[in-house]
Coordinates of C-alpha atoms and ligand atoms in Angstrom, one line a residue:
M1 CA 173.5 -1.1 85.9
E2 CA 170.0 -0.4 87.2
Q3 CA 167.4 0.0 84.6
K4 CA 163.9 1.6 84.7
P5 CA 161.0 -0.8 85.3
K6 CA 159.2 -2.2 82.3
G7 CA 156.5 0.1 81.0
T8 CA 158.0 3.3 82.5
R9 CA 159.9 6.0 80.7
D10 CA 162.3 8.9 81.5
I11 CA 161.1 12.2 80.0
L12 CA 164.3 13.9 79.2
P13 CA 164.9 17.7 79.0
S14 CA 165.0 17.5 75.2
V15 CA 161.4 16.5 74.9
V16 CA 159.9 17.9 78.1
N17 CA 158.7 21.0 76.2
K18 CA 156.1 18.8 74.5
W19 CA 154.7 17.7 77.9
Q20 CA 154.8 21.3 79.2
F21 CA 152.9 22.4 76.1
M22 CA 150.2 19.8 76.8
E23 CA 150.0 20.5 80.5
E24 CA 149.9 24.3 80.0
T25 CA 147.2 24.0 77.3
A26 CA 145.1 21.8 79.6
K27 CA 145.4 24.1 82.6
K28 CA 144.6 27.2 80.6
L29 CA 141.6 25.6 78.9
A30 CA 140.3 24.1 82.1
S31 CA 140.3 27.4 83.8
L32 CA 138.5 29.1 80.8
Y33 CA 135.7 26.6 81.5
N34 CA 135.9 27.4 85.2
Y35 CA 137.4 24.0 86.3
D36 CA 139.6 24.3 89.4
E37 CA 142.5 22.0 90.0
I38 CA 142.3 19.1 92.5
R39 CA 145.2 16.9 93.6
T40 CA 144.5 13.6 95.2
P41 CA 146.9 10.9 96.6
T42 CA 148.9 8.7 94.2
F43 CA 147.7 5.7 96.2
E44 CA 144.3 4.9 97.8
N45 CA 142.8 2.0 99.7
E46 CA 142.4 -0.8 97.2
A47 CA 138.7 -1.2 98.2
L48 CA 137.9 2.3 96.6
Y49 CA 138.8 1.0 93.2
N50 CA 137.0 -2.3 93.6
R51 CA 133.9 -0.4 94.5
S52 CA 134.1 2.2 91.8
V53 CA 136.0 1.0 88.8
G54 CA 134.3 -2.4 89.3
A55 CA 135.4 -5.8 90.6
T56 CA 135.1 -7.4 87.2
S57 CA 136.8 -4.7 85.2
D58 CA 140.1 -5.3 83.5
I59 CA 141.7 -2.6 85.7
V60 CA 140.8 -4.4 88.9
T61 CA 141.2 -8.0 87.8
K62 CA 144.4 -7.7 85.9
E63 CA 146.0 -4.3 85.9
M64 CA 146.2 -2.8 89.4
Y65 CA 149.4 -2.4 91.4
V66 CA 148.2 -3.6 94.8
F67 CA 150.5 -3.8 97.8
K68 CA 150.5 -4.1 101.6
D69 CA 152.1 -1.3 103.7
K70 CA 154.0 -2.1 106.9
A71 CA 150.8 -1.9 108.9
N72 CA 149.2 -4.5 106.6
R73 CA 146.8 -2.1 104.9
T74 CA 145.9 -3.1 101.3
L75 CA 146.6 -0.1 99.0
A76 CA 146.7 0.4 95.3
L77 CA 148.5 2.8 93.0
R78 CA 146.0 5.1 91.2
P79 CA 144.9 3.2 88.1
E80 CA 142.6 6.1 86.9
G81 CA 141.6 9.5 88.1
T82 CA 137.9 9.6 88.8
A83 CA 137.6 7.3 91.9
G84 CA 140.0 9.3 94.0
V85 CA 138.3 12.6 93.0
V86 CA 134.9 11.2 93.9
R87 CA 136.3 10.0 97.3
A88 CA 137.8 13.5 97.9
Y89 CA 134.5 15.1 96.9
I90 CA 132.6 13.1 99.5
E91 CA 135.2 13.0 102.2
N92 CA 135.8 16.8 102.1
G93 CA 132.1 17.7 101.9
L94 CA 132.5 19.5 98.6
F95 CA 128.8 18.8 98.0
N96 CA 128.1 21.4 100.7
N97 CA 129.3 24.2 98.3
A98 CA 127.1 25.7 95.7
Q99 CA 126.9 23.1 92.9
P100 CA 128.1 22.2 90.4
T101 CA 131.6 21.4 91.6
K102 CA 134.0 21.5 88.6
V103 CA 137.5 20.1 89.0
F104 CA 140.4 19.1 86.8
Y105 CA 143.6 17.1 87.4
I106 CA 146.8 16.2 85.6
A107 CA 148.1 13.1 87.2
N108 CA 150.0 9.9 86.6
N109 CA 148.2 6.5 86.7
F110 CA 149.6 3.0 87.0
R111 CA 148.4 -0.1 85.3
Y112 CA 150.1 -3.5 84.8
E113 CA 149.6 -3.8 81.0
N114 CA 151.3 -5.3 78.0
T115 CA 153.5 -2.4 76.9
Q116 CA 153.4 -1.1 73.3
A117 CA 153.3 2.3 71.6
G118 CA 150.8 4.4 73.6
R119 CA 150.3 1.8 76.3
Y120 CA 152.6 2.1 79.4
R121 CA 152.6 1.0 83.0
E122 CA 152.9 4.6 84.2
F123 CA 150.9 7.1 82.1
S124 CA 149.5 10.6 82.6
Q125 CA 146.0 11.9 82.2
F126 CA 144.4 15.3 82.0
G127 CA 140.9 14.8 83.3
V128 CA 137.9 16.9 84.4
E129 CA 134.9 16.0 86.6
C130 CA 131.7 17.9 87.2
F131 CA 129.5 17.0 90.2
G132 CA 126.0 18.1 91.0
S133 CA 124.3 18.5 87.6
A134 CA 122.3 15.9 85.7
E135 CA 121.8 18.3 82.8
P136 CA 122.9 17.3 79.3
C137 CA 124.6 20.7 78.9
V138 CA 127.4 19.4 81.2
D139 CA 128.1 16.4 79.0
A140 CA 128.1 18.6 75.9
E141 CA 130.3 21.2 77.5
Q142 CA 132.9 18.6 78.5
I143 CA 132.9 17.1 75.0
L144 CA 133.4 20.7 73.7
L145 CA 136.3 21.2 76.1
A146 CA 138.0 17.9 75.2
N147 CA 137.5 18.7 71.5
Q148 CA 139.1 22.2 71.9
F149 CA 142.0 20.7 73.9
L150 CA 142.9 18.4 71.0
Q151 CA 142.4 21.2 68.5
N152 CA 144.6 23.6 70.5
L153 CA 147.4 21.0 70.6
G154 CA 147.1 20.7 66.8
V155 CA 145.8 17.1 66.8
K156 CA 144.3 16.3 63.4
G157 CA 142.1 13.5 62.1
F158 CA 140.6 12.4 65.3
E159 CA 137.0 11.1 65.5
L160 CA 134.5 11.6 68.3
Q161 CA 132.4 8.5 69.0
L162 CA 129.4 8.6 71.3
N163 CA 127.0 6.1 72.8
N164 CA 124.2 6.0 75.3
I165 CA 124.6 3.1 77.8
G166 CA 121.4 4.0 79.8
C167 CA 120.8 3.8 83.5
P168 CA 121.0 0.6 85.7
T169 CA 117.3 -0.1 85.0
C170 CA 117.4 -0.2 81.2
R171 CA 120.8 -1.8 81.3
Q172 CA 119.7 -4.7 83.4
K173 CA 117.2 -5.8 80.8
F174 CA 119.8 -5.4 78.1
N175 CA 122.4 -7.3 80.0
L176 CA 120.0 -10.2 80.3
A177 CA 119.3 -10.2 76.6
L178 CA 123.0 -9.9 75.8
K179 CA 123.8 -12.8 78.1
Q180 CA 121.3 -15.0 76.4
F181 CA 122.7 -14.1 73.0
A182 CA 126.3 -14.8 74.2
L183 CA 125.4 -18.2 75.7
K184 CA 124.0 -19.2 72.3
N185 CA 127.3 -18.1 70.7
K186 CA 129.7 -19.1 73.4
D187 CA 131.8 -21.4 71.2
K188 CA 132.6 -18.4 68.9
L189 CA 133.6 -16.1 71.8
C190 CA 137.0 -15.8 73.5
A191 CA 137.7 -17.0 77.0
D192 CA 137.5 -13.5 78.5
C193 CA 134.0 -13.0 76.9
N194 CA 133.0 -16.4 78.2
N195 CA 133.8 -15.1 81.7
R196 CA 132.3 -11.7 81.1
M197 CA 128.9 -13.1 79.9
L198 CA 128.4 -14.5 83.4
T199 CA 129.9 -11.6 85.5
N200 CA 129.3 -8.4 83.4
P201 CA 127.8 -9.1 79.9
L202 CA 128.0 -5.4 78.8
R203 CA 131.8 -5.5 79.1
M204 CA 131.9 -8.1 76.3
L205 CA 131.1 -5.3 73.8
D206 CA 134.4 -3.7 74.7
C207 CA 136.4 -6.9 73.7
K208 CA 139.3 -6.1 71.4
N209 CA 139.2 -9.6 69.8
P210 CA 138.0 -9.1 66.1
N211 CA 136.2 -12.5 66.1
C212 CA 134.1 -11.5 69.1
Q213 CA 133.4 -8.2 67.5
K214 CA 132.0 -10.0 64.4
V215 CA 129.7 -12.0 66.6
F216 CA 128.4 -8.9 68.4
N217 CA 127.4 -7.4 65.1
D218 CA 124.2 -9.5 65.4
A219 CA 123.7 -9.0 69.2
P220 CA 120.7 -7.2 70.6
K221 CA 121.2 -3.4 70.5
L222 CA 121.2 -1.4 73.7
E223 CA 119.2 1.4 72.2
E224 CA 116.2 -0.9 72.0
F225 CA 116.2 -1.2 75.7
L226 CA 116.6 2.4 76.8
C227 CA 114.0 4.1 78.9
D228 CA 112.5 7.4 77.9
E229 CA 114.5 9.5 80.3
C230 CA 117.8 8.1 79.0
K231 CA 116.7 8.6 75.4
T232 CA 115.7 12.2 75.9
H233 CA 118.9 13.0 77.8
F234 CA 121.1 11.7 75.0
A235 CA 119.0 13.4 72.3
S236 CA 119.7 16.7 74.1
V237 CA 123.4 16.0 74.3
L238 CA 123.5 15.4 70.5
S239 CA 121.5 18.4 69.7
L240 CA 123.8 20.6 71.8
L241 CA 126.8 19.2 70.0
D242 CA 125.1 19.9 66.7
G243 CA 124.6 23.4 67.9
F244 CA 128.3 23.7 68.6
N245 CA 129.0 22.2 65.2
I246 CA 130.9 19.3 66.6
K247 CA 131.1 16.2 64.4
Y248 CA 130.6 12.8 65.9
T249 CA 129.7 9.2 65.0
L250 CA 127.4 7.0 67.0
N251 CA 129.0 3.7 68.0
N252 CA 126.6 1.3 69.7
K253 CA 129.4 -1.0 70.9
L254 CA 131.2 1.8 72.8
V255 CA 130.7 0.8 76.5
R256 CA 134.0 2.0 78.1
G257 CA 136.3 -0.2 80.3
L258 CA 135.0 1.0 83.6
D259 CA 131.7 0.0 85.3
Y260 CA 130.5 3.3 86.7
Y261 CA 129.2 5.0 83.5
T262 CA 125.5 5.9 82.9
K263 CA 123.8 7.5 79.8
T264 CA 126.4 9.4 77.7
V265 CA 129.8 7.7 77.0
F266 CA 132.3 9.1 74.5
E267 CA 135.8 8.5 73.1
F268 CA 138.0 10.5 70.9
V269 CA 139.8 8.0 68.6
A270 CA 142.9 8.6 66.4
Q271 CA 145.0 6.3 64.2
L272 CA 148.5 5.3 65.4
E273 CA 150.6 3.0 63.3
G274 CA 147.5 2.0 61.3
K275 CA 145.4 1.1 64.4
D276 CA 142.6 2.9 66.2
I277 CA 143.8 4.3 69.5
T278 CA 141.6 6.1 72.1
I279 CA 143.1 9.4 73.2
C280 CA 140.4 10.6 75.4
G281 CA 137.4 8.8 77.1
G282 CA 134.7 9.8 79.4
G283 CA 131.0 10.0 80.2
R284 CA 128.3 10.4 82.8
Y285 CA 128.4 8.6 86.1
D286 CA 125.2 9.4 88.0
G287 CA 125.4 6.5 90.4
L288 CA 129.0 6.5 91.5
V289 CA 129.0 9.2 94.3
N290 CA 126.2 7.3 96.0
E291 CA 127.8 3.9 95.4
I292 CA 130.9 4.9 97.3
G293 CA 129.1 6.4 100.3
G294 CA 128.0 9.8 99.2
Q295 CA 124.5 11.3 98.5
K296 CA 122.8 10.8 95.1
V297 CA 124.9 13.3 93.1
P298 CA 124.9 13.1 89.3
A299 CA 128.3 13.6 87.7
C300 CA 130.2 13.6 84.4
G301 CA 133.9 13.5 83.4
F302 CA 136.6 12.5 81.0
G303 CA 140.3 11.5 81.0
C304 CA 142.7 12.3 78.1
G305 CA 145.7 10.1 77.8
L306 CA 148.6 12.5 77.4
D307 CA 151.1 9.7 76.5
R308 CA 149.0 9.0 73.5
I309 CA 148.1 12.5 72.5
I310 CA 151.8 13.4 72.4
Y311 CA 152.2 11.4 69.2
F312 CA 149.7 13.8 67.4
I313 CA 150.6 17.3 68.7
D314 CA 151.7 19.9 66.2
E315 CA 155.2 20.8 67.5
S316 CA 155.3 24.1 65.5
K317 CA 152.8 25.4 68.0
I318 CA 155.3 25.2 70.8
A319 CA 157.0 28.5 71.4
P320 CA 160.8 28.2 71.0
K321 CA 163.0 28.9 74.0
D322 CA 164.0 32.6 74.2
L323 CA 167.4 32.3 75.8
V324 CA 170.0 35.0 76.1
Y325 CA 173.7 34.0 76.6
I326 CA 176.1 36.4 78.3
A327 CA 179.6 35.7 76.9
N328 CA 182.4 37.2 79.0
T329 CA 185.8 38.0 77.5
P330 CA 188.9 36.8 79.4
D331 CA 189.4 40.3 81.0
V332 CA 186.0 40.2 82.6
S333 CA 185.3 38.0 85.6
I334 CA 182.3 35.7 85.8
D335 CA 180.7 37.6 88.7
K336 CA 180.2 40.6 86.5
A337 CA 178.4 38.5 83.9
Q338 CA 176.3 36.9 86.6
Y339 CA 175.4 40.3 88.0
I340 CA 174.0 41.4 84.7
A341 CA 172.4 38.0 84.2
N342 CA 170.5 38.5 87.5
V343 CA 169.4 42.0 86.5
L344 CA 168.0 40.5 83.2
R345 CA 166.4 37.6 85.0
S346 CA 164.5 39.9 87.3
A347 CA 163.1 41.4 84.2
D348 CA 161.8 37.9 83.1
I349 CA 164.6 37.3 80.6
M350 CA 166.0 33.7 80.5
V351 CA 169.8 33.9 80.8
E352 CA 172.7 31.6 80.8
T353 CA 176.4 32.5 81.6
N354 CA 179.8 30.9 81.2
L355 CA 179.7 28.3 84.0
T356 CA 182.6 26.2 82.8
N357 CA 185.2 29.0 82.1
R358 CA 185.2 28.6 78.3
S359 CA 187.1 30.8 75.9
L360 CA 185.1 33.4 74.0
K361 CA 185.1 31.3 70.8
A362 CA 184.1 28.2 72.7
Q363 CA 181.3 30.2 74.4
M364 CA 179.9 31.2 71.0
K365 CA 179.8 27.5 69.9
Y366 CA 178.2 26.5 73.2
A367 CA 175.6 29.3 73.0
N368 CA 174.6 27.9 69.6
S369 CA 174.4 24.3 70.9
I370 CA 172.1 25.2 73.8
G371 CA 169.7 27.0 71.4
A372 CA 170.4 30.6 72.7
N373 CA 168.6 33.2 70.7
K374 CA 170.9 36.1 71.5
V375 CA 174.4 36.6 72.9
V376 CA 175.5 39.7 74.8
I377 CA 179.3 40.1 74.6
L378 CA 180.7 41.4 77.8
G379 CA 184.2 42.8 77.7
Q380 CA 186.1 45.4 79.7
K381 CA 185.4 47.9 76.9
E382 CA 181.6 47.3 77.0
I383 CA 181.6 47.8 80.8
E384 CA 183.5 51.1 80.5
T385 CA 181.4 52.5 77.6
G386 CA 178.1 51.0 78.5
Q387 CA 177.6 50.0 74.9
F388 CA 176.9 46.2 74.4
V389 CA 177.3 44.1 71.3
V390 CA 174.3 41.8 71.0
K391 CA 174.5 39.0 68.4
N392 CA 171.3 37.5 67.2
L393 CA 172.1 33.8 66.5
R394 CA 168.9 33.0 64.6
L395 CA 169.2 36.0 62.2
G396 CA 173.0 36.1 62.1
S397 CA 172.9 39.8 62.7
E398 CA 174.6 42.1 65.3
C399 CA 173.6 45.3 67.0
S400 CA 175.1 47.8 69.4
V401 CA 172.8 48.5 72.4
D402 CA 173.0 51.1 75.2
A403 CA 173.1 49.6 78.7
H404 CA 169.9 51.4 79.7
N405 CA 168.1 49.9 76.6
L406 CA 169.4 46.4 77.0
I407 CA 166.3 44.9 78.7
K408 CA 164.0 46.5 76.3
Y409 CA 166.0 45.3 73.3
L410 CA 166.4 41.7 74.5
K411 CA 162.6 41.5 74.8
I412 CA 162.0 42.4 71.2
D413 CA 161.3 39.4 69.1
S414 CA 163.6 38.3 66.3
Q415 CA 161.3 39.4 63.5
D416 CA 161.2 43.0 64.7
I417 CA 164.9 43.0 65.2
K418 CA 165.3 42.6 61.5
K419 CA 163.8 46.0 61.0
I420 CA 166.0 47.8 63.5
T421 CA 169.1 49.7 62.4
K422 CA 172.6 48.8 63.5
T423 CA 172.5 50.8 66.6
Y424 CA 169.5 50.5 68.9
K425 CA 168.3 53.7 70.5
D426 CA 164.9 54.4 72.1
Ligands
LIG501 P1 142.2 1.1 76.4 O1 140.9 0.5 75.9 O2 143.0 1.6 75.3 O3 142.9 0.1 77.3 P2 140.9 2.3 78.6 O4 139.5 2.2 78.3 O5 141.5 1.3 79.5 O6 141.8 2.3 77.3 P3 140.5 4.6 80.2 O7 140.5 3.9 81.5 O8 139.3 5.1 79.7 O9 141.3 3.7 79.1 O10 141.5 5.8 80.3 C1 141.4 7.1 79.6 C2 142.5 7.3 78.7 O11 143.7 7.1 79.3 C3 142.5 6.4 77.5 O12 141.6 6.8 76.5 C4 144.0 6.5 77.0 O13 144.1 7.6 76.2 C5 144.7 6.6 78.3 N1 145.2 5.3 78.7 C6 144.6 4.3 79.3 N2 145.5 3.3 79.6 C7 146.7 3.7 79.2 C8 148.0 3.2 79.2 N3 148.3 2.0 79.7 N4 149.0 3.9 78.7 C9 148.8 5.1 78.2 N5 147.6 5.7 78.1 C10 146.6 5.0 78.6
LIG502 MG1 142.7 -0.4 79.3

């Protein structure tokens, strides 16, 4: 039998409500902050990612799904969201609109990774990008949005970590100092870090090897190399966050896995199976638009990993399905039940009918098993008298409802039904 590729998952109907909850919460919140949706292709020219994410990054060197199409073009499946959005911003001339341009996306990404809990080869991100403002209030607003997103999903116990990784000028001096420090300690550092110290020293700080992390405790600190502009910008971000009453910790080893960041970088970290796991990461990227062929346009964004956040959501916040089942007695044909179902559906009521010709008793059992909230019994007598029996499966109660009141009654929620007498009248 065919099996799904390693690192992919089927999201089955029984859990899809959790995904819908995350996606709907994201969309609603993004629109409250005036971010409009953008959809970019699932694959791009490979060169885009080499130029933006960085030729020495883990994504490009190890994790990207690269393939040739029939015309020998070299393409790559999207490994992260920002590069494609930046390309679209430039290619479609969105910089000609009044700035800033604020966009969000919910999209799947692909990375060839070692799979484990919260690390897959296909995963989904909710991300936002804001182009055309260098102001610290943009960084702070996005952090506020991400924080509120996690709160609205009921995620608890996460920590916001922040760092300032400066601009290319201050970083160049730091990279040199860090490289010298690493060369002196090269025997204590892992093979990856030995490579990174030559190609991209800053990236070493992101190493997950605990021995390397111990060595870097004594490394030169980035903050000692920052220029005044970078320092002032970051101080403003922090003071805005203080004003919003958002708690954070400063982590001077936080550099993020992608090359394009400048100044503010941040991550929201939670604990999964006793280990720290990043559920959202982002920051400012003032040089990227220019680097991939656009004007000098400052920008800032984040990506939240929905496949990780799903472990932490509060499921009690998900509204239960409000399904009505129409049970027809043997003397009533299915088309009558379907006619009533369609009337109810056009009034926005979710309805199921007897699609496999079950007996009345079997229908009651089935209605329970699919989580129906209420059952309308449809017999010949009900059709003649226009009086329907409605059973409330959650409350175990029953009520007789006039045909012309049926829609109104079915829309009343279970709690209120408790207060209503045996026969429902206007
Ligand atoms: P990590 O250090 O865990 O590998 P990263 O720095 O590579 O993460 P980013 O590129 O910053 O991750 O992506 C943003 C978010 O997307 C991450 O914080 C995480 O929540 C999620 N993410 C990244 N890679 C995966 C993956 N393979 N599976 C599931 N979620 C992922
Ligand atoms: Mg990674």
